[in-house]
Short mmCIF file of C-alpha atoms in Angstrom, two decimals:
data_model
loop_
_atom_site.label_atom_id
_atom_site.label_comp_id
_atom_site.label_asym_id
_atom_site.label_seq_id
_atom_site.Cartn_x
_atom_site.Cartn_y
_atom_site.Cartn_z
CA MET A 17 -13.99 -22.32 1.63
CA LYS A 18 -15.66 -21.23 4.80
CA THR A 19 -18.54 -19.01 3.78
CA LYS A 20 -21.47 -19.43 1.45
CA SER A 21 -20.30 -16.52 -0.70
CA LEU A 22 -16.79 -17.94 -0.98
CA LYS A 23 -18.13 -21.38 -1.82
CA GLY A 24 -20.26 -19.85 -4.54
CA ILE A 25 -17.32 -17.97 -5.97
CA PHE A 26 -15.19 -21.10 -5.96
CA VAL A 27 -17.86 -23.27 -7.58
CA SER A 28 -18.60 -20.64 -10.22
CA LEU A 29 -14.91 -20.27 -11.00
CA THR A 30 -14.40 -24.02 -11.22
CA LEU A 31 -17.34 -24.44 -13.60
CA ALA A 32 -16.25 -21.52 -15.73
CA LEU A 33 -12.71 -22.83 -16.04
CA SER A 34 -13.90 -26.36 -16.82
CA VAL A 35 -16.06 -25.01 -19.65
CA PHE A 36 -13.22 -22.84 -20.87
CA PHE A 37 -10.66 -25.61 -20.99
CA ALA A 38 -13.20 -27.96 -22.60
CA GLY A 39 -13.10 -25.57 -25.56
CA CYS A 40 -9.47 -26.65 -26.17
CA SER A 41 -8.12 -23.09 -25.99
CA MET A 42 -5.23 -22.45 -23.64
CA ASP A 43 -4.86 -18.71 -24.40
CA ILE A 44 -6.02 -16.86 -21.30
CA GLU A 45 -6.27 -13.18 -22.18
CA LYS A 46 -7.36 -12.21 -18.68
CA PRO A 47 -5.86 -14.72 -16.25
CA VAL A 48 -7.61 -15.08 -12.91
CA TYR A 49 -5.69 -13.78 -9.90
CA SER A 50 -6.60 -14.08 -6.23
CA TRP A 51 -5.85 -12.53 -2.85
CA SER A 52 -5.82 -14.85 0.17
CA LEU A 53 -5.61 -14.22 3.89
CA GLY A 54 -4.36 -16.85 6.31
CA SER A 55 -2.55 -17.33 9.58
CA ASP A 56 0.84 -18.54 10.70
CA LYS A 57 -0.01 -19.71 14.23
CA ALA A 58 -2.01 -16.61 15.16
CA SER A 59 -5.63 -16.31 16.22
CA PHE A 60 -8.18 -13.81 14.97
CA THR A 61 -11.73 -13.45 13.67
CA VAL A 62 -12.49 -12.03 10.22
CA THR A 63 -15.61 -9.88 10.53
CA SER A 64 -15.63 -8.15 7.14
CA VAL A 65 -14.16 -8.64 3.67
CA LYS A 66 -14.77 -5.93 1.10
CA GLN A 67 -13.68 -6.41 -2.51
CA ASN A 68 -13.57 -3.05 -4.27
CA GLY A 69 -15.84 -1.71 -1.53
CA VAL A 70 -18.48 -4.47 -1.77
CA GLU A 71 -18.98 -6.74 1.25
CA GLN A 72 -18.25 -10.40 0.48
CA LEU A 73 -18.45 -12.10 3.87
CA THR A 74 -21.82 -13.48 4.99
CA GLU A 75 -20.64 -14.66 8.42
CA SER A 76 -17.52 -14.24 10.51
CA TYR A 77 -14.67 -16.70 10.13
CA LYS A 78 -12.19 -17.67 12.86
CA TYR A 79 -8.52 -18.53 12.53
CA LYS A 80 -7.12 -20.25 15.59
CA GLU A 81 -3.40 -20.92 15.46
CA THR A 82 -3.66 -22.21 11.91
CA SER A 83 -0.22 -23.09 10.55
CA TYR A 84 1.11 -21.34 7.49
CA SER A 85 0.43 -23.31 4.31
CA PRO A 86 1.43 -22.52 0.71
CA GLU A 87 -1.48 -24.73 -0.34
CA LEU A 88 -3.79 -22.03 1.12
CA THR A 89 -5.56 -24.60 3.27
CA ASN A 90 -8.34 -22.88 5.25
CA TYR A 91 -7.42 -19.50 3.78
CA LEU A 92 -10.09 -17.00 2.72
CA THR A 93 -9.59 -16.43 -1.02
CA TYR A 94 -11.09 -13.91 -3.45
CA TYR A 95 -10.64 -13.94 -7.22
CA PHE A 96 -10.33 -11.05 -9.67
CA ASP A 97 -9.44 -10.08 -13.21
CA SER A 98 -5.73 -9.26 -13.45
CA GLU A 99 -6.46 -6.24 -15.67
CA GLU A 100 -8.60 -4.57 -13.03
CA TYR A 101 -7.36 -2.44 -10.13
CA THR A 102 -8.49 -4.50 -7.14
CA THR A 103 -8.56 -3.98 -3.39
CA VAL A 104 -9.58 -6.63 -0.88
CA THR A 105 -9.90 -5.22 2.64
CA PHE A 106 -10.15 -7.56 5.61
CA THR A 107 -11.30 -6.39 9.04
CA ILE A 108 -10.12 -8.72 11.78
CA GLU A 109 -10.91 -8.68 15.50
CA ASN A 110 -9.69 -10.42 18.66
CA TYR A 111 -6.21 -10.59 17.11
CA VAL A 112 -3.59 -12.48 19.12
CA ALA A 113 -0.08 -12.61 17.63
CA TYR A 114 2.15 -15.05 19.49
CA GLY A 115 5.65 -14.47 18.18
CA THR A 116 8.73 -16.60 18.59
CA ASP A 117 12.52 -16.47 18.15
CA ASP A 118 13.13 -13.63 20.58
CA ASP A 119 16.83 -14.52 20.55
CA SER A 120 17.18 -14.68 16.78
CA ASP A 121 19.76 -12.44 15.12
CA ASP A 122 17.92 -11.96 11.84
CA ILE A 123 14.22 -11.89 12.74
CA GLU A 124 12.62 -9.28 14.97
CA PRO A 125 10.59 -10.67 17.86
CA THR A 126 7.11 -11.57 16.62
CA ALA A 127 8.14 -10.91 13.01
CA TYR A 128 6.21 -14.02 12.09
CA ASN A 129 3.41 -16.07 13.67
CA GLN A 130 1.07 -13.39 12.35
CA TRP A 131 -1.38 -12.98 9.49
CA VAL A 132 -0.25 -14.18 6.04
CA ALA A 133 -1.20 -12.64 2.68
CA PHE A 134 -0.88 -14.46 -0.67
CA LEU A 135 -1.31 -13.11 -4.17
CA THR A 136 -1.75 -16.03 -6.58
CA THR A 137 -1.18 -15.16 -10.24
CA GLY A 138 -2.74 -16.66 -13.36
CA ASN A 139 0.10 -19.14 -13.77
CA ALA A 140 -0.17 -20.22 -10.11
CA GLU A 141 2.85 -18.29 -8.87
CA GLN A 142 2.46 -17.14 -5.29
CA TRP A 143 3.66 -13.79 -4.02
CA ILE A 144 3.73 -13.78 -0.22
CA LEU A 145 3.47 -10.42 1.54
CA ARG A 146 3.72 -11.11 5.25
CA PRO A 147 5.34 -9.27 8.16
CA ASP A 148 8.75 -10.92 8.34
CA HIS A 149 11.93 -11.73 6.45
CA TYR A 150 10.59 -15.03 5.15
CA SER A 151 12.05 -15.87 1.74
CA ASN A 152 10.28 -17.33 -1.25
CA ALA A 153 13.52 -19.20 -1.94
CA LYS A 154 12.66 -21.43 1.03
CA ILE A 155 9.63 -22.84 -0.75
CA ASN A 156 10.22 -24.84 -3.91
CA SER A 157 8.01 -23.98 -6.91
CA LEU A 158 7.10 -20.48 -5.72
CA SER A 159 7.86 -17.43 -7.80
CA ASN A 160 10.92 -15.23 -7.67
CA VAL A 161 9.62 -11.73 -7.07
CA TYR A 162 11.13 -8.49 -5.81
CA TYR A 163 10.08 -7.06 -2.48
CA GLU A 164 10.27 -3.32 -2.03
CA GLY A 165 13.68 -2.06 -0.97
CA ASN A 166 15.43 -5.36 -1.67
CA ALA A 167 16.70 -5.10 -5.24
CA ALA A 168 20.08 -6.53 -4.18
CA THR A 169 18.43 -9.55 -2.56
CA PRO A 170 15.16 -9.89 -4.45
CA ASN A 171 13.83 -12.86 -2.50
CA THR A 172 14.00 -11.32 0.96
CA TYR A 173 11.21 -9.64 2.90
CA LEU A 174 11.59 -6.39 4.73
CA ALA A 175 11.03 -6.74 8.45
CA GLY A 176 7.63 -5.80 9.76
CA THR A 177 7.00 -3.38 12.60
CA TYR A 178 6.00 -6.14 14.98
CA GLY A 179 8.31 -5.64 17.96
CA ASP A 180 5.52 -5.99 20.53
CA THR A 181 2.64 -8.45 20.32
CA SER A 182 0.43 -6.20 22.43
CA LEU A 183 0.52 -3.64 19.62
CA TRP A 184 -1.44 -5.99 17.42
CA ASN A 185 -3.83 -7.55 19.86
CA GLY A 186 -7.21 -6.12 18.93
CA LYS A 187 -8.90 -4.97 15.73
CA LEU A 188 -6.89 -4.59 12.51
CA THR A 189 -7.55 -3.59 8.91
CA ILE A 190 -5.54 -5.49 6.26
CA LYS A 191 -5.80 -3.98 2.79
CA MET A 192 -4.45 -5.95 -0.17
CA VAL A 193 -4.05 -4.12 -3.49
CA TRP A 194 -3.27 -5.19 -7.06
CA ASN A 195 -2.37 -2.44 -9.55
CA PRO A 196 -2.43 -3.67 -13.18
CA LEU A 197 -0.69 -0.52 -14.47
CA THR A 198 2.44 -1.01 -12.36
CA GLU A 199 1.90 -4.76 -11.80
CA VAL A 200 2.65 -4.19 -8.13
CA ALA A 201 0.94 -6.04 -5.27
CA SER A 202 0.90 -4.33 -1.89
CA VAL A 203 -0.39 -4.90 1.64
CA HIS A 204 -1.12 -2.12 4.14
CA VAL A 205 -2.05 -2.99 7.71
CA SER A 206 -3.22 -0.65 10.44
CA LYS A 207 -5.16 -0.68 13.67
CA THR A 208 -8.73 -0.04 12.62
CA ASP A 209 -9.14 2.80 15.14
CA ASP A 210 -5.56 4.12 14.90
CA PRO A 211 -4.26 4.58 11.35
CA THR A 212 -0.90 5.90 12.61
CA VAL A 213 0.10 2.28 13.36
CA TYR A 214 0.85 0.52 10.10
CA TYR A 215 2.76 -2.10 8.14
CA TYR A 216 3.39 -1.73 4.43
CA SER A 217 4.98 -4.09 1.93
CA SER A 218 4.89 -4.47 -1.84
CA ALA A 219 6.10 -6.94 -4.44
CA SER A 220 6.57 -7.05 -8.21
CA LYS A 221 8.21 -9.12 -10.92
CA ASP A 222 10.41 -6.06 -11.59
CA ALA A 223 12.46 -4.35 -8.91
CA ILE A 224 10.45 -1.67 -7.10
CA THR A 225 12.54 1.48 -7.10
CA LYS A 226 10.15 4.34 -6.25
CA ARG A 227 7.60 5.02 -3.55
CA VAL A 228 5.45 8.14 -3.26
CA THR A 229 3.50 8.93 -0.10
CA LEU A 230 0.93 11.66 0.43
CA GLY A 231 -0.12 12.60 3.93
CA SER A 232 -0.83 15.34 6.41
CA ASP A 233 1.17 17.33 8.93
CA ASN A 234 -1.51 18.49 11.37
CA ALA A 235 -3.90 19.40 8.58
CA THR A 236 -7.20 17.78 7.65
CA PHE A 237 -8.39 16.83 4.17
CA THR A 238 -9.97 14.03 2.17
CA VAL A 239 -8.21 12.53 -0.84
CA GLU A 240 -11.07 12.16 -3.32
CA SER A 241 -8.94 10.97 -6.22
CA ALA A 242 -5.38 9.77 -6.84
CA LYS A 243 -4.50 9.14 -10.48
CA LEU A 244 -1.24 7.58 -11.60
CA SER A 245 -0.13 8.30 -15.18
CA MET A 246 2.74 6.39 -16.80
CA LYS A 247 3.54 4.56 -20.04
CA GLY A 248 0.70 6.46 -21.74
CA SER A 249 -1.93 5.00 -19.40
CA GLU A 250 -3.77 6.29 -16.34
CA GLN A 251 -4.97 4.45 -13.23
CA GLU A 252 -7.22 5.65 -10.40
CA LEU A 253 -5.71 4.43 -7.11
CA LEU A 254 -8.66 5.03 -4.79
CA ALA A 255 -11.86 3.01 -4.71
CA THR A 256 -13.21 5.18 -1.86
CA PRO A 257 -12.10 8.56 -0.47
CA LEU A 258 -9.31 8.53 2.10
CA GLU A 259 -9.35 10.96 5.04
CA GLN A 260 -6.12 12.49 6.33
CA LYS A 261 -6.55 14.04 9.74
CA ASN A 262 -3.99 15.78 11.92
CA LEU A 263 -1.20 13.27 11.46
CA ALA A 264 2.38 14.19 12.25
CA TYR A 265 4.65 13.92 9.22
CA TRP A 266 6.57 10.96 10.65
CA ASP A 267 3.41 8.95 11.33
CA PHE A 268 3.00 7.31 7.95
CA GLY A 269 -0.13 5.46 8.99
CA ASN A 270 -3.04 6.07 6.61
CA TYR A 271 -0.77 7.89 4.19
CA LEU A 272 -1.54 7.05 0.58
CA MET A 273 1.48 5.04 -0.54
CA THR A 274 2.23 4.13 -4.16
CA SER A 275 5.13 1.86 -5.19
CA ILE A 276 6.48 1.95 -8.74
CA PRO A 277 8.92 -0.49 -10.39
CA GLY A 278 11.67 0.57 -12.78
CA SER A 279 12.61 4.09 -13.81
CA GLU A 280 9.62 5.09 -15.90
CA ALA A 281 8.52 8.72 -15.86
CA PHE A 282 5.28 9.14 -13.96
CA THR A 283 2.82 11.69 -12.61
CA LEU A 284 0.50 11.32 -9.62
CA THR A 285 -2.41 13.75 -9.39
CA TYR A 286 -4.30 14.04 -6.11
CA LYS A 287 -7.62 15.86 -5.67
CA LEU A 288 -8.01 17.03 -2.06
CA THR A 289 -11.35 18.25 -0.70
CA GLU A 290 -12.52 19.50 2.71
CA TYR A 291 -9.02 20.84 3.14
CA THR A 292 -8.29 22.69 6.38
CA ALA A 293 -4.74 23.86 6.89
CA GLY A 294 -3.14 24.34 10.29
CA ALA A 295 -1.96 27.53 11.91
CA GLU A 296 1.57 27.32 10.52
CA ALA A 297 2.98 27.12 7.02
CA TYR A 298 4.10 23.55 7.59
CA ASN A 299 0.68 22.32 8.78
CA ASN A 300 -0.37 21.20 5.32
CA PHE A 301 -0.03 18.25 2.99
CA VAL A 302 3.17 16.22 2.99
CA THR A 303 4.81 14.36 0.10
CA ILE A 304 7.73 12.05 0.73
CA LEU A 305 9.52 10.31 -2.11
CA PHE A 306 11.70 7.24 -1.66
CA ASP A 307 14.18 6.33 -4.38
CA SER A 308 15.93 2.98 -3.85
CA ASP A 309 18.46 3.82 -6.58
CA GLU A 310 19.66 6.67 -4.38
CA ASN A 311 18.59 5.09 -1.09
CA LYS A 312 17.09 8.45 -0.13
CA ASN A 313 13.88 9.92 1.17
CA TRP A 314 13.05 13.33 -0.28
CA ALA A 315 10.44 15.44 1.47
CA LEU A 316 8.78 17.93 -0.87
CA ARG A 317 6.12 19.53 1.30
CA ALA A 318 4.22 22.76 1.77
CA ASP A 319 6.93 24.74 3.53
CA ASN A 320 10.67 25.32 3.48
CA TRP A 321 11.39 22.49 5.89
CA SER A 322 14.88 21.14 5.30
CA ASN A 323 15.66 17.70 3.98
CA GLU A 324 18.68 17.72 6.26
CA SER A 325 16.48 15.98 8.80
CA PHE A 326 16.46 12.96 6.48
CA THR A 327 19.54 10.79 6.19
CA ASN A 328 21.44 11.40 2.93
CA ALA A 329 18.61 13.46 1.46
CA PRO A 330 19.48 16.23 -0.99
CA ALA A 331 18.42 19.82 -0.56
CA TYR A 332 15.55 21.33 -2.55
CA THR A 333 16.12 23.15 -5.79
CA GLY A 334 13.75 25.71 -7.23
CA THR A 335 11.48 25.82 -4.19
CA THR A 336 8.73 28.43 -4.05
CA ASN A 337 6.45 28.77 -1.08
CA SER A 338 3.42 31.00 -0.54
CA TYR A 339 1.93 29.27 2.49
CA ALA A 340 1.99 32.41 4.64
CA THR A 341 -1.82 32.53 4.97
CA PRO A 342 -3.27 29.09 5.82
CA ASP A 343 -6.82 30.30 5.19
CA MET A 344 -6.17 30.27 1.46
CA TYR A 345 -5.98 26.49 1.61
CA ASN A 346 -9.22 25.85 3.42
CA CYS A 347 -11.62 24.31 0.91
CA THR A 348 -15.30 25.17 0.97
CA GLY A 349 -18.07 24.51 -1.54
CA ASP A 350 -16.72 23.25 -4.84
CA VAL A 351 -13.18 24.42 -4.12
CA TYR A 352 -10.49 21.76 -3.92
CA ASP A 353 -6.72 21.52 -3.92
CA THR A 354 -4.78 19.64 -6.57
CA VAL A 355 -1.34 18.25 -5.81
CA THR A 356 0.82 16.69 -8.50
CA VAL A 357 3.98 14.66 -7.99
CA SER A 358 6.05 13.89 -11.06
CA PHE A 359 9.31 12.21 -11.96
CA ASP A 360 10.97 12.86 -15.31
CA GLY A 361 12.42 9.34 -15.58
CA GLU A 362 15.99 10.46 -15.16
CA ALA A 363 16.80 12.97 -12.44
CA THR A 364 14.10 15.35 -11.23
CA TYR A 365 11.17 15.04 -8.84
CA THR A 366 8.64 17.89 -8.80
CA VAL A 367 5.66 18.69 -6.57
CA LYS A 368 3.11 21.37 -7.46
CA ALA A 369 -0.12 22.46 -5.77
CA TRP A 370 -2.97 24.78 -6.73
CA ARG A 371 -6.63 25.43 -6.02
CA SER A 372 -9.53 24.72 -8.33
CA ASP A 373 -10.66 28.37 -8.18
CA ASP A 374 -7.17 29.69 -8.87
CA GLU A 375 -5.16 27.82 -11.50
CA SER A 376 -1.95 29.70 -10.72
CA VAL A 377 0.47 27.36 -8.98
CA TYR A 378 0.89 28.47 -5.37
CA TYR A 379 3.41 25.88 -4.28
CA GLU A 380 6.21 24.22 -6.21
CA ALA A 381 9.30 22.30 -5.17
CA SER A 382 11.74 20.12 -7.06
CA SER A 383 14.74 18.01 -6.21
CA LYS A 384 17.36 16.44 -8.46
CA LYS A 385 19.07 13.11 -8.02
CA GLN A 386 22.74 13.61 -7.32
#
């Protein structure tokens, strides 16, 4: 460990585990998990590490062309209770990604030689979420997990968006998330000063089949709360408010993205404050649903915009739209917008929106799987 705080965490954990195992009990009700950040021959300086919003780093830590290591040698590691929703956010500066294999047929230029993220589970399995196609099958003893969008080949990474090293030279934010309700680990990377540039990947022991994104199409608002309900339980997905500001609908950066394994019914409820709509009906919130079973993106958003712009996407059914007067969506005082996204577990996705001072639903759209 490379900081006083990390050393303290490690020592405390080691002592606690030694006492625990000395008691002769091997039943771990709350196994310890950890998020780790490392480097595969890239250079950068870690200037901040916040675990659930609390700063953990006492001094900066430099990676300089450190080789990838499944033993987590020289990695920064933070531990947490597997039953708690946990985010670990790294801010890194002076990032230099080198990139290799420009002539490779199966790896994009600079797809590796980047940062490396590890989730280590309570039974020492490692889930590696890094920006390339690297396969867990290439490392003996590591776990077999599903990476989003790869149900047919569960051990294969999606490619990252790393076609140009200059894109990533600078200051980045790497957010690692563990959701105990869905048991999904995810990593979201963006330029710290430009959230429209991003990389997103998620992994789970069960195939991830759904992804819900919430964002903005040239509107401004703050997501104060995002609650996921499924299997009779509820989970808050935000540790701190998330601002959405004048993003185009295709710029997924800083969108709130939630990945869900299996085909369980679910509901996501978002509370939006400081909401200022644009001049047109379509300058409002945006919801885009991805269903890997159908291999389709479905855009259910605050206008009558056609899904025909998405490949293989079905048309809306039952759409209502009363976004003729944008002023009705501008939130002041204690007024806020609520947006719900639900899936019935079999065929239908629904999006509804209303204001806190008017409980009548003013926007509703649904789409059925074909």
